[in-house]
């Protein structure tokens, strides 16, 4: 797509869009809460642009009305909301906008060229297919390049760009928890304790090990051709388990255990003291 | 966080008041909330806000509705960090909140404030400010909760999010200012009954579930870091905090015993003066003179101001909180140790 000068603008081409999960969930929430008879929702994407990578970290809804030939945007709403957002995260800039549905209509062109192009040099467009026409909830990103010469602008070409979801460590933990609501009958799940998550991880690890062992056995039996690359990776994994002398491990294990027992004992002692203090207080007063 | 009405916002404020009144009416029935239902969106929003503002601890507002015995939290927004504590900043914050609520209302978001969230560092969240804010919330909407999120512990692989409310007993006491009075009427209130924890449930819409389904295929959810060998750093920090809290409690108790010493000295000197005056008066009566009143002695000697009992209670609760956390860390570490032991065999 970079072979035509038409896609280039003075700030260069946006090559990749990275979206944080919270943005997509906000868009979906906005869509769920749309007015009756409203077919789609639109809103502003906030984030940063760095080396051709657009990182979308936040967004907010923009009320609008689709008329026959034109789109009415609530500009006052946009202005105020942008100001409020700036107070929380001053570094987040307008990077583009989103809309639901899987197609780009003439309305989209109007919004893109007449509103968002004024806010930022090369706005991106994110579409979320809430009708799930493709059998899935497709998320696509586009960059819009203006057509025509500078003194006679005429329309805009939307070129798809690579779009992926970017998760931070804490996001992944959150998403992992959210995943559990899918299987639950009422789409609600309680929080997990640390031990629950540890158990899940161990079970997962076991299943991975079982897969690896099964594969190795198949290779040994000659049923599957051996793969040198895979073999090397497996041996790397196997050797990553630290090897201890039995006595040394025993010593480490015991000292750790004793530390923990000690700490637990002290904390229990503190709690007992607190209970006594409470009783005394209620007795005195 | 009082809501000051501005002329332009008056009508809107009335609607808000109506909503609050409706909630209060719902609260009048003996329904008590049994759990908090969090929208997946709120969880992610809180995570994002708290992560981005680290190392600062931040807070924000929760929006939602009360449904029978459950409090649904369906959206949230961040509170800007206040730059100063003067009235101007206060007004600005109020204006921010009013504006935000109005804008969110325009896109059909639930606009009832049902509490707030607060990021914390290893559970060190309990202080007078939090209690006061929470008191204000719960007075407006009885079901209000505070969500405590710990960004540091979440990176260990399992989310640390808790919902708390002030108990009714504590609310009553706080309303009467029962802590600063001469004799705190604790009514059997102990450090464990300041806050009650409310169970949390996570809820997602069908569309959100569809989105999550997409992610599962693309983002393998291998979270093996939570099986990491127990690190002593967190435990150590926790113990540090625990020691600090105990020091604070100790200082508080020293204050109290100092008060008691002052009090007994005061009572002693008072009774001595009174006794002296009485003897003089008796002598005067015997000599046929008019006795002098005792009022001037009483007014000249001021009783010392008793220290507030609230801080002691809060520190105690905080210590209890740390102890609980230490135990949690330790039990998780135990199981990890035993897993490691099996692995070595």
Coordinates of C-alpha atoms in Angstrom, one line a residue:
Chain A
X1 CA 0.0 0.0 0.0
X2 CA 3.0 2.2 0.3
X3 CA 3.7 2.2 -3.4
X4 CA 1.5 5.2 -4.3
X5 CA 2.4 8.7 -3.2
X6 CA -1.2 9.2 -2.6
X7 CA -1.1 7.6 0.9
X8 CA 1.7 9.8 2.1
X9 CA 1.1 13.0 3.9
X10 CA 3.5 15.4 5.6
X11 CA 3.6 13.3 8.8
X12 CA 4.3 10.1 7.1
X13 CA 2.2 7.0 6.9
X14 CA 0.6 5.4 10.0
X15 CA 1.9 1.9 9.6
X16 CA 0.4 0.2 12.6
X17 CA -2.3 0.8 15.1
X18 CA -2.2 -0.6 18.6
X19 CA -5.3 -0.6 20.6
X20 CA -5.6 -1.1 24.3
X21 CA -8.4 -3.5 25.4
X22 CA -10.2 -0.9 27.4
X23 CA -10.8 1.2 24.3
X24 CA -12.7 -1.7 22.6
X25 CA -14.8 -2.4 25.6
X26 CA -15.7 1.3 25.9
X27 CA -16.8 1.3 22.3
X28 CA -18.9 -1.8 22.8
X29 CA -20.4 -0.3 26.0
X30 CA -21.2 2.8 24.1
X31 CA -22.9 0.8 21.3
X32 CA -24.9 -1.2 23.9
X33 CA -26.2 2.0 25.4
X34 CA -27.1 3.8 22.1
X35 CA -30.5 5.4 21.6
X36 CA -33.4 3.6 20.2
X37 CA -33.3 3.6 16.3
X38 CA -29.7 4.6 16.3
X39 CA -27.8 2.4 13.9
X40 CA -24.3 3.2 14.9
X41 CA -22.2 5.2 17.3
X42 CA -19.1 7.3 16.8
X43 CA -16.5 8.7 19.1
X44 CA -13.0 10.1 19.5
X45 CA -9.9 8.0 19.9
X46 CA -7.1 9.3 22.2
X47 CA -3.6 8.2 22.4
X48 CA -0.1 8.9 21.0
X49 CA 1.7 8.6 17.7
X50 CA 5.3 7.4 17.8
X51 CA 7.5 6.3 14.9
X52 CA 4.5 5.5 12.7
X53 CA 2.8 3.5 15.4
X54 CA -0.5 4.9 16.6
X55 CA -1.2 3.8 20.1
X56 CA -4.8 4.2 21.1
X57 CA -5.1 4.3 24.8
X58 CA -8.5 5.9 25.5
X59 CA -11.7 7.0 23.8
X60 CA -14.9 8.8 24.5
X61 CA -18.3 8.8 22.8
X62 CA -19.5 11.6 20.6
X63 CA -23.3 12.0 20.3
X64 CA -24.3 12.4 16.7
X65 CA -27.3 12.3 14.3
X66 CA -27.2 10.8 10.9
X67 CA -29.2 12.9 8.5
X68 CA -29.9 12.1 4.8
X69 CA -26.8 13.8 3.5
X70 CA -25.1 15.2 6.5
X71 CA -24.0 14.2 10.0
X72 CA -24.7 16.4 13.0
X73 CA -22.0 16.1 15.6
X74 CA -22.4 17.5 19.1
X75 CA -19.3 19.7 19.0
X76 CA -19.9 21.3 22.4
X77 CA -19.9 17.8 23.9
X78 CA -16.7 16.9 22.2
X79 CA -14.9 20.1 23.2
X80 CA -15.8 19.8 26.9
X81 CA -15.1 16.1 27.1
X82 CA -11.7 16.6 25.5
X83 CA -10.9 19.2 28.1
X84 CA -12.0 17.0 30.9
X85 CA -9.9 14.1 29.6
X86 CA -6.9 16.4 29.3
X87 CA -7.0 17.0 33.0
X88 CA -6.6 13.3 33.7
X89 CA -4.1 12.4 31.1
X90 CA -2.5 15.5 29.5
X91 CA -0.3 13.4 27.2
X92 CA -3.2 11.8 25.4
X93 CA -3.9 13.5 22.0
X94 CA -6.7 13.0 19.6
X95 CA -5.4 10.4 17.1
X96 CA -8.6 9.6 15.2
X97 CA -12.1 8.3 15.7
X98 CA -14.2 5.1 15.8
X99 CA -17.5 4.0 14.4
X100 CA -19.4 0.8 14.7
X101 CA -20.4 -1.3 11.7
X102 CA -18.2 -2.9 9.1
X103 CA -18.6 -0.5 6.2
X104 CA -17.4 3.0 5.5
X105 CA -20.2 5.2 4.3
X106 CA -20.2 8.7 2.8
X107 CA -21.1 9.9 6.3
X108 CA -17.7 8.5 7.4
X109 CA -16.0 10.6 4.8
X110 CA -17.8 13.7 6.0
X111 CA -16.9 13.1 9.6
X112 CA -13.3 12.3 8.7
X113 CA -12.6 15.2 6.5
X114 CA -14.7 17.9 8.0
X115 CA -14.1 17.3 11.7
X116 CA -11.2 15.0 12.6
X117 CA -8.8 16.2 10.0
X118 CA -8.9 19.6 11.7
X119 CA -8.0 18.1 15.1
X120 CA -5.0 16.0 14.1
X121 CA -2.8 15.8 11.0
X122 CA -3.6 12.2 9.9
X123 CA -6.5 10.8 11.9
X124 CA -7.1 7.0 11.9
X125 CA -10.5 5.4 11.7
X126 CA -11.3 2.3 13.8
X127 CA -14.3 0.2 12.9
X128 CA -15.9 -2.3 15.2
X129 CA -18.3 -4.7 13.5
X130 CA -20.9 -4.9 16.2
X131 CA -23.4 -6.6 13.9
X132 CA -20.8 -9.4 13.5
X133 CA -21.4 -9.7 9.7
X134 CA -18.2 -11.5 9.3
X135 CA -19.2 -14.0 11.9
X136 CA -16.9 -12.3 14.4
X137 CA -16.5 -9.0 16.1
X138 CA -14.1 -7.6 13.6
X139 CA -11.9 -4.7 14.5
X140 CA -10.2 -2.8 11.6
X141 CA -8.1 0.3 11.4
X142 CA -7.9 2.6 8.5
X143 CA -5.9 5.6 7.7
X144 CA -7.4 8.2 5.5
X145 CA -5.5 10.0 2.8
X146 CA -7.0 13.1 1.2
X147 CA -7.6 13.0 -2.5
X148 CA -7.1 16.0 -4.9
X149 CA -4.8 18.9 -4.6
X150 CA -4.4 21.2 -1.7
X151 CA -6.5 23.9 -3.1
X152 CA -9.2 21.6 -4.3
X153 CA -9.7 18.8 -1.8
X154 CA -12.0 16.0 -3.0
X155 CA -12.8 13.1 -0.8
X156 CA -10.6 10.7 1.1
X157 CA -9.3 7.2 0.5
X158 CA -9.4 4.8 3.4
X159 CA -6.5 2.4 3.4
X160 CA -6.5 -0.5 5.9
X161 CA -3.6 -0.6 8.3
X162 CA -2.4 -3.3 10.6
X163 CA -4.3 -3.3 13.9
X164 CA -3.5 -5.2 17.0
X165 CA -4.5 -5.3 20.6
X166 CA -1.9 -4.2 23.0
X167 CA -2.1 -5.5 26.6
X168 CA -0.1 -4.5 29.6
X169 CA 0.7 -7.0 32.3
X170 CA -2.2 -5.8 34.5
X171 CA -4.5 -5.7 31.6
X172 CA -3.8 -9.4 30.9
X173 CA -4.6 -10.3 34.4
X174 CA -7.9 -8.4 34.1
X175 CA -8.8 -9.9 30.8
X176 CA -8.0 -13.3 32.2
X177 CA -10.6 -12.7 34.9
X178 CA -13.1 -11.3 32.4
X179 CA -12.7 -14.4 30.2
X180 CA -14.4 -16.4 32.9
X181 CA -17.7 -14.8 32.4
X182 CA -18.2 -16.5 29.1
X183 CA -18.8 -19.9 30.6
X184 CA -20.9 -18.7 33.5
X185 CA -24.7 -19.1 33.0
X186 CA -25.6 -15.6 34.2
X187 CA -22.5 -14.0 32.7
X188 CA -21.1 -13.2 36.1
X189 CA -18.2 -14.6 37.9
X190 CA -16.8 -14.1 41.4
X191 CA -13.2 -12.9 41.9
X192 CA -10.5 -15.5 42.2
X193 CA -8.1 -15.9 45.0
X194 CA -4.4 -16.2 44.6
X195 CA -4.5 -20.0 45.1
X196 CA -7.2 -20.4 42.5
X197 CA -5.1 -18.7 39.9
X198 CA -2.0 -20.7 40.9
X199 CA -4.0 -23.9 40.5
X200 CA -5.1 -22.8 37.1
X201 CA -1.6 -22.1 36.1
X202 CA -0.3 -25.4 37.4
X203 CA -3.0 -27.3 35.5
X204 CA -2.2 -25.4 32.4
X205 CA 1.5 -26.2 32.8
X206 CA 0.7 -29.9 33.3
X207 CA -1.3 -30.0 30.1
X208 CA 1.5 -28.3 28.2
X209 CA 4.0 -30.8 29.6
X210 CA 1.7 -33.7 28.6
X211 CA 1.5 -32.3 25.1
X212 CA 5.3 -32.1 24.9
X213 CA 5.8 -35.6 26.3
X214 CA 3.2 -37.0 23.9
X215 CA 5.0 -35.4 21.0
X216 CA 8.4 -36.6 22.1
X217 CA 7.1 -40.1 22.4
X218 CA 5.5 -40.0 19.0
X219 CA 8.9 -38.8 17.5
X220 CA 10.7 -41.6 19.3
X221 CA 8.2 -44.2 18.0
X222 CA 8.9 -42.8 14.5
X223 CA 5.3 -41.8 13.9
X224 CA 6.1 -38.1 13.4
X225 CA 9.2 -36.8 11.6
X226 CA 11.6 -35.2 14.0
X227 CA 12.0 -31.4 13.9
X228 CA 15.5 -30.2 14.9
X229 CA 14.2 -26.7 15.7
X230 CA 11.5 -28.0 18.0
X231 CA 13.8 -30.5 19.6
X232 CA 16.2 -27.7 20.5
X233 CA 13.4 -25.6 22.0
X234 CA 12.2 -28.6 24.0
X235 CA 15.7 -29.3 25.4
X236 CA 16.1 -25.6 26.2
X237 CA 12.9 -25.8 28.2
X238 CA 13.9 -28.9 30.0
X239 CA 17.3 -27.5 30.9
X240 CA 15.7 -24.3 32.2
X241 CA 14.6 -26.1 35.4
X242 CA 17.4 -25.4 37.8
X243 CA 19.3 -28.4 39.0
X244 CA 20.0 -28.5 42.7
X245 CA 21.8 -31.0 44.9
X246 CA 19.3 -32.8 47.0
X247 CA 20.9 -31.6 50.3
X248 CA 21.3 -28.1 49.1
X249 CA 17.6 -27.9 48.0
X250 CA 16.6 -29.4 51.3
X251 CA 18.5 -26.6 53.1
X252 CA 17.0 -23.9 50.9
X253 CA 13.5 -25.3 51.3
X254 CA 13.7 -25.6 55.0
X255 CA 15.1 -22.1 55.6
X256 CA 12.4 -20.6 53.4
X257 CA 9.8 -22.6 55.2
X258 CA 11.0 -21.5 58.6
X259 CA 11.1 -17.9 57.6
X260 CA 7.5 -18.1 56.5
X261 CA 6.4 -19.9 59.6
X262 CA 8.1 -17.3 61.7
X263 CA 6.4 -14.4 59.9
X264 CA 3.0 -16.1 60.1
X265 CA 3.5 -16.8 63.8
X266 CA 4.4 -13.1 64.4
X267 CA 1.4 -11.9 62.5
X268 CA -0.9 -14.2 64.4
X269 CA 0.6 -12.9 67.6
X270 CA 0.0 -9.3 66.5
X271 CA -3.6 -10.2 65.7
X272 CA -4.1 -11.8 69.1
X273 CA -2.7 -8.6 70.7
X274 CA -5.2 -6.5 68.7
X275 CA -8.1 -8.7 69.8
X276 CA -7.0 -8.3 73.4
X277 CA -6.7 -4.5 73.0
X278 CA -10.2 -4.4 71.5
X279 CA -11.6 -6.4 74.4
X280 CA -9.9 -4.1 76.9
X281 CA -11.2 -1.0 75.1
X282 CA -14.8 -2.3 75.2
X283 CA -14.4 -3.2 78.8
X284 CA -13.0 0.2 79.8
X285 CA -15.5 2.3 77.8
Chain B
X1 CA -17.0 16.1 47.6
X2 CA -20.0 18.2 47.9
X3 CA -22.1 19.0 44.9
X4 CA -22.5 22.7 44.6
X5 CA -25.3 23.7 42.3
X6 CA -24.6 26.1 39.7
X7 CA -27.4 28.0 38.1
X8 CA -27.0 26.5 34.8
X9 CA -26.9 23.0 36.3
X10 CA -29.8 23.5 38.5
X11 CA -32.3 21.5 36.5
X12 CA -29.8 18.8 36.1
X13 CA -29.1 18.8 39.8
X14 CA -32.7 18.4 40.5
X15 CA -32.9 15.3 38.3
X16 CA -29.9 14.0 40.0
X17 CA -31.5 14.6 43.4
X18 CA -34.6 12.8 42.2
X19 CA -32.4 9.8 41.2
X20 CA -30.7 9.9 44.6
X21 CA -34.1 10.1 46.3
X22 CA -35.3 7.1 44.3
X23 CA -32.2 5.3 45.4
X24 CA -32.9 6.4 49.0
X25 CA -36.5 5.1 48.7
X26 CA -35.1 1.8 47.5
X27 CA -32.8 1.8 50.4
X28 CA -35.6 2.5 52.9
X29 CA -36.7 -1.1 52.3
X30 CA -34.7 -3.5 54.4
X31 CA -32.8 -4.7 51.3
X32 CA -29.1 -4.7 52.0
X33 CA -26.8 -5.2 49.2
X34 CA -25.2 -8.6 49.2
X35 CA -22.8 -8.2 46.4
X36 CA -21.3 -5.7 44.0
X37 CA -21.5 -6.5 40.3
X38 CA -18.7 -4.9 38.3
X39 CA -18.8 -4.4 34.6
X40 CA -15.8 -5.8 32.8
X41 CA -15.3 -2.3 31.4
X42 CA -15.0 -0.8 34.9
X43 CA -12.3 -3.3 35.9
X44 CA -10.2 -2.4 32.8
X45 CA -10.8 1.3 33.3
X46 CA -9.6 1.2 36.8
X47 CA -6.6 -0.9 35.9
X48 CA -5.7 1.5 33.2
X49 CA -6.1 4.7 35.2
X50 CA -4.1 3.3 38.2
X51 CA -1.4 1.9 36.0
X52 CA -0.8 5.1 34.1
X53 CA -0.6 7.2 37.2
X54 CA 1.8 5.0 39.1
X55 CA 3.6 5.8 41.4
X56 CA 0.9 8.2 42.4
X57 CA -2.1 6.7 44.1
X58 CA -5.3 7.9 42.4
X59 CA -9.0 7.7 42.8
X60 CA -12.1 8.0 40.7
X61 CA -15.9 7.8 40.8
X62 CA -18.1 4.8 40.2
X63 CA -21.4 5.0 38.3
X64 CA -24.2 2.5 38.4
X65 CA -27.5 1.6 39.9
X66 CA -29.0 -0.4 42.8
X67 CA -30.9 -3.5 41.7
X68 CA -32.5 -5.4 44.6
X69 CA -29.8 -6.7 46.7
X70 CA -27.0 -6.0 44.3
X71 CA -25.1 -2.9 43.4
X72 CA -24.3 -2.7 39.7
X73 CA -21.3 -0.6 38.8
X74 CA -21.5 0.0 35.1
X75 CA -19.1 2.8 34.5
X76 CA -16.4 4.9 36.1
X77 CA -14.4 8.0 35.5
X78 CA -11.1 9.3 37.0
X79 CA -10.9 12.1 39.4
X80 CA -8.2 14.7 38.4
X81 CA -5.4 14.9 40.9
X82 CA -5.9 18.1 42.9
X83 CA -3.0 20.5 42.6
X84 CA -3.7 22.4 45.8
X85 CA -6.1 22.3 48.6
X86 CA -7.7 25.7 48.4
X87 CA -11.3 26.4 47.7
X88 CA -10.7 27.2 44.1
X89 CA -9.4 23.7 43.4
X90 CA -12.4 22.3 45.2
X91 CA -14.8 24.2 43.1
X92 CA -12.9 23.1 40.0
X93 CA -13.2 19.4 41.0
X94 CA -16.9 19.9 41.6
X95 CA -17.3 21.4 38.2
X96 CA -15.4 18.6 36.7
X97 CA -17.6 16.0 38.3
X98 CA -20.8 17.8 37.3
X99 CA -19.6 18.3 33.7
X100 CA -18.5 14.7 33.4
X101 CA -21.8 13.4 34.8
X102 CA -23.8 15.5 32.3
X103 CA -21.7 14.4 29.4
X104 CA -22.0 10.7 30.3
X105 CA -25.7 11.1 30.8
X106 CA -26.0 12.4 27.2
X107 CA -24.7 9.0 26.0
X108 CA -27.1 7.0 28.3
X109 CA -24.6 6.0 30.9
X110 CA -26.0 5.4 34.4
X111 CA -25.5 8.7 36.2
X112 CA -25.9 7.7 39.8
X113 CA -22.7 8.0 41.8
X114 CA -22.5 4.8 43.8
X115 CA -19.0 5.1 45.3
X116 CA -15.5 5.6 44.4
X117 CA -12.3 3.6 43.7
X118 CA -8.9 4.1 45.1
X119 CA -5.6 2.6 44.2
X120 CA -3.4 1.5 47.1
X121 CA 0.0 0.2 48.0
X122 CA -0.1 -3.2 49.7
X123 CA -3.4 -2.5 51.3
X124 CA -2.4 0.7 53.1
X125 CA -5.6 2.5 52.3
X126 CA -7.2 3.1 55.6
X127 CA -7.0 6.7 56.8
X128 CA -9.3 9.4 58.0
X129 CA -9.8 11.0 54.6
X130 CA -11.1 7.7 53.2
X131 CA -13.4 7.2 56.1
X132 CA -14.8 10.8 55.8
X133 CA -15.3 10.5 52.0
X134 CA -16.9 7.1 52.4
X135 CA -19.2 8.5 55.2
X136 CA -20.3 11.3 52.8
X137 CA -21.1 8.8 50.1
X138 CA -23.0 6.4 52.3
X139 CA -25.0 9.2 53.8
X140 CA -26.2 10.1 50.3
X141 CA -26.6 6.6 48.9
X142 CA -26.7 3.9 51.5
X143 CA -25.4 1.2 49.2
X144 CA -22.3 3.1 48.2
X145 CA -19.0 1.1 48.2
X146 CA -15.4 1.9 47.8
X147 CA -13.2 -0.3 45.5
X148 CA -9.7 -0.8 46.6
X149 CA -7.3 -1.8 43.8
X150 CA -3.7 -2.7 44.3
X151 CA -1.7 -2.3 41.1
X152 CA 1.5 -3.8 42.6
X153 CA -0.1 -7.0 43.7
X154 CA -2.0 -7.3 40.4
X155 CA 1.2 -7.7 38.5
X156 CA 1.9 -10.8 40.5
X157 CA -0.7 -12.5 38.4
X158 CA -3.9 -12.3 40.2
X159 CA -6.1 -9.3 40.4
X160 CA -6.3 -7.5 43.7
X161 CA -9.6 -5.7 43.9
X162 CA -11.8 -5.4 47.0
X163 CA -15.1 -3.7 47.8
X164 CA -15.7 -2.2 51.2
X165 CA -18.4 -0.4 53.1
X166 CA -18.6 1.3 56.4
X167 CA -20.7 -0.8 58.8
X168 CA -23.9 0.7 60.2
X169 CA -22.5 0.7 63.7
X170 CA -19.5 2.8 62.6
X171 CA -21.8 5.1 60.6
X172 CA -23.9 5.8 63.7
X173 CA -20.8 6.5 65.8
X174 CA -19.2 8.7 63.3
X175 CA -22.4 10.7 62.8
X176 CA -22.5 11.4 66.6
X177 CA -18.8 12.1 66.7
X178 CA -18.6 9.4 69.4
X179 CA -14.8 9.2 69.1
X180 CA -13.8 12.6 70.3
X181 CA -16.2 12.7 73.2
X182 CA -14.9 12.2 76.7
X183 CA -16.0 8.6 76.8
X184 CA -16.0 7.0 73.4
X185 CA -19.3 5.0 73.2
X186 CA -17.8 2.2 71.3
X187 CA -20.8 0.0 71.7
X188 CA -18.8 -3.1 71.2
X189 CA -17.2 -1.7 68.0
X190 CA -13.9 -3.3 67.3
X191 CA -11.3 -2.7 64.6
X192 CA -12.8 -5.6 62.7
X193 CA -16.2 -4.0 62.5
X194 CA -15.3 -0.6 60.9
X195 CA -15.4 -1.9 57.4
X196 CA -17.3 -4.8 55.9
X197 CA -16.2 -6.4 52.7
X198 CA -18.7 -6.9 50.0
X199 CA -18.2 -9.8 47.5
X200 CA -17.5 -8.8 43.9
X201 CA -18.9 -10.3 40.8
X202 CA -17.7 -9.5 37.3
X203 CA -20.3 -9.2 34.6
X204 CA -20.0 -8.8 30.8
X205 CA -22.5 -8.2 28.1
X206 CA -22.9 -10.6 25.2
X207 CA -21.1 -8.3 22.9
X208 CA -18.2 -8.0 25.3
X209 CA -18.0 -11.7 25.6
X210 CA -17.9 -12.0 21.8
X211 CA -14.9 -9.6 21.9
X212 CA -13.2 -11.6 24.6
X213 CA -13.7 -14.8 22.6
X214 CA -11.7 -13.2 19.8
X215 CA -8.9 -12.4 22.1
X216 CA -8.6 -15.9 23.5
X217 CA -7.5 -17.2 20.1
X218 CA -5.0 -14.5 19.5
X219 CA -3.7 -14.0 23.0
X220 CA -2.7 -17.2 24.8
X221 CA -3.4 -16.6 28.4
X222 CA -0.4 -18.3 29.8
X223 CA 0.1 -16.6 33.1
X224 CA 3.0 -18.6 34.4
X225 CA 4.5 -15.6 36.2
X226 CA 2.1 -16.2 39.0
X227 CA 3.8 -19.5 39.6
X228 CA 7.0 -17.6 40.2
X229 CA 8.8 -18.6 43.3
X230 CA 7.7 -16.5 46.2
X231 CA 9.7 -13.3 46.4
X232 CA 10.5 -12.0 49.8
X233 CA 10.6 -8.4 48.6
X234 CA 6.8 -8.0 48.8
X235 CA 6.7 -9.8 52.1
X236 CA 9.4 -7.5 53.4
X237 CA 7.7 -4.4 52.3
X238 CA 4.5 -5.6 53.9
X239 CA 6.3 -6.2 57.2
X240 CA 7.9 -2.7 56.9
X241 CA 4.4 -1.2 56.6
X242 CA 3.2 -3.3 59.5
X243 CA 6.0 -2.0 61.7
X244 CA 5.2 1.6 60.7
X245 CA 1.6 1.0 61.6
X246 CA 2.5 -0.5 64.9
X247 CA 4.7 2.6 65.6
X248 CA 1.8 4.9 64.8
X249 CA -0.4 2.9 67.1
X250 CA 2.2 3.1 69.8
X251 CA 2.5 6.9 69.3
X252 CA -1.3 7.1 69.5
X253 CA -1.3 5.1 72.8
X254 CA 1.5 7.3 74.2
X255 CA -0.7 10.3 73.4
X256 CA -3.6 8.6 75.3
X257 CA -1.5 7.8 78.3
X258 CA -0.1 11.3 78.3
X259 CA -3.7 12.5 78.3
X260 CA -4.5 10.3 81.2
X261 CA -1.5 11.6 83.2
X262 CA -2.6 15.2 82.4
X263 CA -6.1 14.3 83.4
X264 CA -5.2 12.9 86.8
X265 CA -2.9 15.8 87.5
X266 CA -5.7 18.2 86.6
X267 CA -8.1 16.3 88.8
X268 CA -5.7 16.3 91.7
X269 CA -4.9 20.0 91.6
X270 CA -8.6 20.8 91.1
X271 CA -9.6 18.8 94.2
X272 CA -6.8 20.3 96.2
X273 CA -7.9 23.8 95.3
X274 CA -11.5 23.0 96.0
X275 CA -10.6 21.5 99.4
X276 CA -8.6 24.5 100.3
X277 CA -11.4 26.9 99.3
X278 CA -13.9 24.8 101.4
X279 CA -11.7 24.9 104.4
X280 CA -11.4 28.7 104.0
X281 CA -15.1 28.9 103.6
X282 CA -15.8 26.9 106.7
X283 CA -13.4 29.2 108.6
X284 CA -15.2 32.2 107.1
X285 CA -18.6 30.8 108.2
X286 CA -17.3 30.1 111.6
X287 CA -16.1 33.7 111.8
X288 CA -19.6 34.8 110.6
X289 CA -18.4 36.0 107.1
X290 CA -19.9 35.4 103.7
X291 CA -18.5 32.2 101.9
X292 CA -16.7 32.7 98.6
X293 CA -18.1 30.9 95.6
X294 CA -16.2 27.9 94.0
X295 CA -17.0 28.9 90.4
X296 CA -13.8 30.8 89.8
X297 CA -11.7 27.8 90.5
X298 CA -13.7 25.7 88.1
X299 CA -13.4 28.2 85.3
X300 CA -9.7 28.9 85.9
X301 CA -8.9 25.2 85.4
X302 CA -9.7 23.8 82.0
X303 CA -10.1 20.1 81.6
X304 CA -7.6 18.7 79.0
X305 CA -9.0 17.8 75.6
X306 CA -9.3 14.0 75.2
X307 CA -7.6 12.6 72.1
X308 CA -9.8 11.2 69.4
X309 CA -10.2 7.5 69.6
X310 CA -10.8 7.2 65.9
X311 CA -7.1 7.1 64.9
X312 CA -6.4 4.3 67.3
X313 CA -9.2 2.3 65.8
X314 CA -8.0 3.0 62.3
X315 CA -4.4 2.0 63.0
X316 CA -5.6 -1.1 64.7
X317 CA -7.7 -2.0 61.6
X318 CA -4.7 -1.2 59.4
X319 CA -2.5 -3.6 61.4
X320 CA -5.1 -6.3 61.2
X321 CA -5.3 -5.7 57.4
X322 CA -1.5 -6.1 57.1
X323 CA -1.5 -9.2 59.2
X324 CA -4.1 -10.7 57.0
X325 CA -2.0 -9.9 54.0
X326 CA 1.1 -11.4 55.5
X327 CA -0.8 -14.6 56.1
X328 CA -2.1 -14.6 52.5
X329 CA 1.4 -14.1 51.1
X330 CA 2.7 -16.8 53.4
X331 CA 0.1 -19.3 52.5
X332 CA 0.5 -18.8 48.8
X333 CA 4.3 -19.1 49.3
X334 CA 3.8 -22.3 51.2
X335 CA 1.9 -23.9 48.4
X336 CA 4.5 -22.7 45.9
X337 CA 7.3 -24.1 48.0
X338 CA 5.7 -27.5 48.2
X339 CA 5.0 -27.5 44.4
X340 CA 8.7 -26.7 43.9
X341 CA 9.6 -29.6 46.2
X342 CA 7.6 -32.0 44.1
X343 CA 9.2 -30.7 41.0
X344 CA 12.7 -31.4 42.3
X345 CA 11.9 -35.0 43.1

